Coordinates of C-alpha atoms in Angstrom, one line a residue:
M914 CA -1.5 107.8 -197.0
F915 CA -1.5 110.6 -194.4
T916 CA 2.0 111.7 -195.3
V917 CA 2.4 115.4 -196.3
G918 CA 0.5 118.4 -197.4
S919 CA -3.2 119.0 -197.0
G920 CA -6.4 117.3 -197.6
R921 CA -10.0 118.4 -197.3
F922 CA -13.4 117.4 -196.1
V923 CA -16.0 117.5 -198.9
R924 CA -19.6 118.2 -197.9
P925 CA -22.6 117.0 -199.9
D926 CA -23.1 120.4 -201.4
G927 CA -19.5 120.5 -202.7
R928 CA -18.2 122.9 -200.1
T929 CA -14.9 122.0 -198.6
E930 CA -13.0 122.4 -195.4
Q931 CA -9.2 122.1 -195.3
L932 CA -7.4 119.4 -193.3
D933 CA -3.8 120.1 -192.5
V934 CA -2.4 116.6 -192.9
D935 CA 1.1 117.7 -191.7
Q936 CA -0.3 118.9 -188.4
W937 CA -2.7 115.9 -188.0
A938 CA 0.0 113.4 -188.9
G939 CA 2.9 115.2 -187.3
D940 CA 4.2 115.5 -183.8
P941 CA 2.1 117.1 -181.0
D942 CA 2.4 120.9 -181.0
L943 CA 2.1 123.3 -178.1
A944 CA -1.7 123.5 -178.4
D945 CA -1.9 119.7 -178.3
R946 CA 0.2 119.7 -175.1
R947 CA -1.8 122.4 -173.3
L948 CA -5.2 121.2 -174.4
F949 CA -4.8 117.4 -174.2
L950 CA -1.5 115.9 -173.1
D951 CA -0.8 117.9 -170.0
S952 CA -4.3 117.1 -168.7
C953 CA -3.9 113.4 -168.8
T954 CA -2.8 111.8 -165.6
G955 CA -4.1 108.2 -165.9
P956 CA -5.3 105.6 -168.4
T957 CA -6.3 107.4 -171.6
L958 CA -8.4 106.3 -174.6
D959 CA -7.9 108.4 -177.8
V960 CA -11.1 107.9 -179.9
G961 CA -10.4 108.4 -183.6
C962 CA -6.7 108.5 -182.9
G963 CA -5.7 108.9 -186.6
P964 CA -1.9 108.4 -187.1
G965 CA -1.3 108.6 -183.4
R966 CA 0.3 111.9 -182.6
L967 CA -1.4 112.1 -179.2
V968 CA -1.6 108.5 -178.1
A969 CA 2.0 107.8 -179.0
D970 CA 3.2 110.7 -176.9
L971 CA 0.9 109.6 -174.0
A972 CA 2.1 106.0 -174.2
R973 CA 5.6 107.1 -173.1
R974 CA 4.3 107.9 -169.6
L975 CA 1.0 106.3 -169.0
P976 CA -1.4 103.5 -170.2
A977 CA -2.9 104.7 -173.4
L978 CA -4.8 103.2 -176.3
G979 CA -5.9 104.6 -179.6
I980 CA -8.8 103.4 -181.7
D981 CA -9.6 104.2 -185.3
E982 CA -11.6 102.6 -188.1
S983 CA -8.8 103.4 -190.6
R984 CA -6.3 100.5 -191.2
E985 CA -3.6 103.0 -192.4
A986 CA -4.1 105.3 -189.4
V987 CA -3.7 102.4 -187.0
R988 CA -0.6 101.2 -188.8
Q989 CA 1.0 104.6 -188.5
A990 CA 0.0 105.0 -184.8
R991 CA 1.6 101.6 -184.1
S992 CA 4.7 102.6 -186.0
R993 CA 5.1 105.4 -183.5
G994 CA 5.0 103.0 -180.6
A995 CA 1.4 103.5 -179.7
A996 CA -1.0 100.8 -178.7
A997 CA -3.8 101.1 -181.4
L998 CA -6.7 99.0 -182.5
R999 CA -8.8 99.1 -185.6
L1000 CA -12.2 99.6 -184.0
D1001 CA -15.4 101.5 -184.2
V1002 CA -16.0 103.2 -180.8
F1003 CA -19.4 101.5 -180.7
D1004 CA -17.7 98.0 -180.8
P1005 CA -16.5 96.4 -177.6
V1006 CA -13.5 98.5 -176.4
P1007 CA -10.8 97.0 -174.1
G1008 CA -10.8 98.5 -170.7
A1009 CA -14.4 99.8 -170.9
G1010 CA -15.3 101.6 -167.6
Q1011 CA -11.6 102.0 -166.7
W1012 CA -10.4 105.0 -168.8
D1013 CA -9.7 108.1 -166.7
H1014 CA -9.6 110.3 -169.8
V1015 CA -11.2 109.9 -173.3
L1016 CA -9.9 112.2 -176.0
L1017 CA -12.1 113.5 -178.8
A1018 CA -9.4 115.6 -180.5
D1019 CA -9.6 117.2 -183.9
G1020 CA -13.4 117.6 -183.8
N1021 CA -13.9 113.9 -183.2
I1022 CA -17.0 114.7 -181.1
G1023 CA -18.6 114.6 -184.6
I1024 CA -17.9 110.9 -185.2
G1025 CA -21.0 109.2 -186.4
G1026 CA -22.9 112.4 -186.9
D1027 CA -24.7 112.2 -183.5
P1028 CA -22.6 113.8 -180.7
V1029 CA -25.2 112.9 -178.0
R1030 CA -25.1 109.2 -179.0
L1031 CA -21.3 109.3 -179.1
L1032 CA -20.9 110.9 -175.7
G1033 CA -23.4 108.4 -174.3
R1034 CA -21.1 105.6 -175.5
V1035 CA -18.0 107.4 -174.2
R1036 CA -19.7 107.7 -170.8
D1037 CA -19.7 103.8 -170.6
L1038 CA -16.0 103.8 -171.3
L1039 CA -15.0 106.2 -168.6
S1040 CA -13.9 105.2 -165.1
P1041 CA -15.8 106.8 -162.2
G1042 CA -14.7 110.4 -161.9
G1043 CA -13.1 110.3 -165.4
N1044 CA -13.4 113.1 -168.0
V1045 CA -13.8 113.6 -171.7
L1046 CA -11.6 116.2 -173.5
A1047 CA -13.6 117.2 -176.5
E1048 CA -12.3 119.6 -179.2
V1049 CA -15.1 121.9 -180.4
S1050 CA -15.5 124.6 -183.0
P1051 CA -15.7 128.3 -182.4
R1052 CA -18.8 130.0 -181.0
G1053 CA -21.5 130.7 -183.6
I1054 CA -21.4 127.3 -185.2
G1055 CA -24.1 125.6 -183.2
I1056 CA -24.5 122.0 -184.4
I1057 CA -24.0 121.0 -188.0
R1058 CA -24.8 117.4 -189.1
D1059 CA -24.0 116.1 -192.5
E1060 CA -22.3 113.4 -194.6
R1061 CA -18.8 114.0 -195.7
R1062 CA -15.9 112.5 -197.7
L1063 CA -12.3 112.9 -197.0
W1064 CA -9.9 113.9 -199.9
V1065 CA -6.3 113.0 -199.1
D1066 CA -3.4 111.9 -201.4
G1067 CA -5.6 112.2 -204.5
R1068 CA -8.3 109.8 -203.2
Y1069 CA -11.8 110.2 -201.8
S1070 CA -12.9 108.2 -198.8
S1071 CA -16.3 106.6 -198.6
P1072 CA -19.0 108.9 -197.3
F1073 CA -19.4 109.1 -193.5
A1074 CA -21.7 110.8 -191.1
W1075 CA -20.2 113.7 -189.3
A1076 CA -21.2 116.5 -186.9
V1077 CA -19.6 119.8 -185.9
V1078 CA -20.3 121.2 -182.4
G1079 CA -19.6 124.8 -181.6
L1080 CA -18.7 126.4 -178.3
D1081 CA -22.2 127.7 -178.2
A1082 CA -23.7 124.2 -178.4
I1083 CA -21.4 122.1 -176.2
E1084 CA -23.3 122.6 -172.9
M1085 CA -26.6 121.5 -174.5
V1086 CA -25.0 118.5 -176.2
A1087 CA -23.1 117.5 -173.0
G1088 CA -26.3 117.9 -170.9
D1089 CA -28.3 115.7 -173.3
A1090 CA -25.7 113.0 -172.9
G1091 CA -25.6 113.2 -169.1
F1092 CA -22.4 115.3 -168.8
E1093 CA -21.6 118.8 -167.6
V1094 CA -19.0 121.1 -168.9
G1095 CA -16.3 121.5 -166.2
S1096 CA -14.1 123.9 -168.1
I1097 CA -13.2 125.2 -171.6
R1098 CA -9.6 125.9 -172.6
S1099 CA -8.6 127.8 -175.7
V1100 CA -5.1 127.8 -177.2
A1101 CA -4.0 129.0 -180.7
G1102 CA -7.6 129.2 -181.9
R1103 CA -8.5 125.7 -180.8
H1104 CA -11.1 125.0 -178.1
V1105 CA -11.4 122.0 -175.8
A1106 CA -14.2 121.3 -173.3
S1107 CA -13.6 119.1 -170.3
L1108 CA -16.8 117.1 -169.6
Q1109 CA -17.6 115.2 -166.5
V1110 CA -20.6 112.9 -165.8
A1111 CA -23.3 115.0 -164.2

């Protein structure tokens, strides 16, 4: 699984959104470097690490851990040399309160369908003065909450709760979770907000 080609997210009404599996499961690209990797200077937790493209790169130069609920994703991340655990972010996470950076790449601010709850949990994982790097959608999206399935390699996943947060909603979501937006960086059509505890 997670090898080549493309997959898609399938929403309850049947609408789909493409997932570029090659990009997601490949090596970090220039946008990944500028938006995430170059900003990490200390211990980093990658929440929803997938096949490990970011956490494996980080592990070459600093303490880094990836967590994901997918057994296959964790296997692939480990095969790249990353430390990765099969965990739900709401389970006990090693190093809680000691992570300088928490990554929510690839829209993972939507994990669980409640971005405010997720950020509240992430706040407990951060070290004092740490930050969250959260990839968000373009302006005009607002917040979308729904249930989705993932279609990859000819198979559907089980349904899961998901949310999409747009640039126009990140300040409100962050504020409701006790964060403030420090900066927003955009590269190649992707957008990442740096969040600090308010």
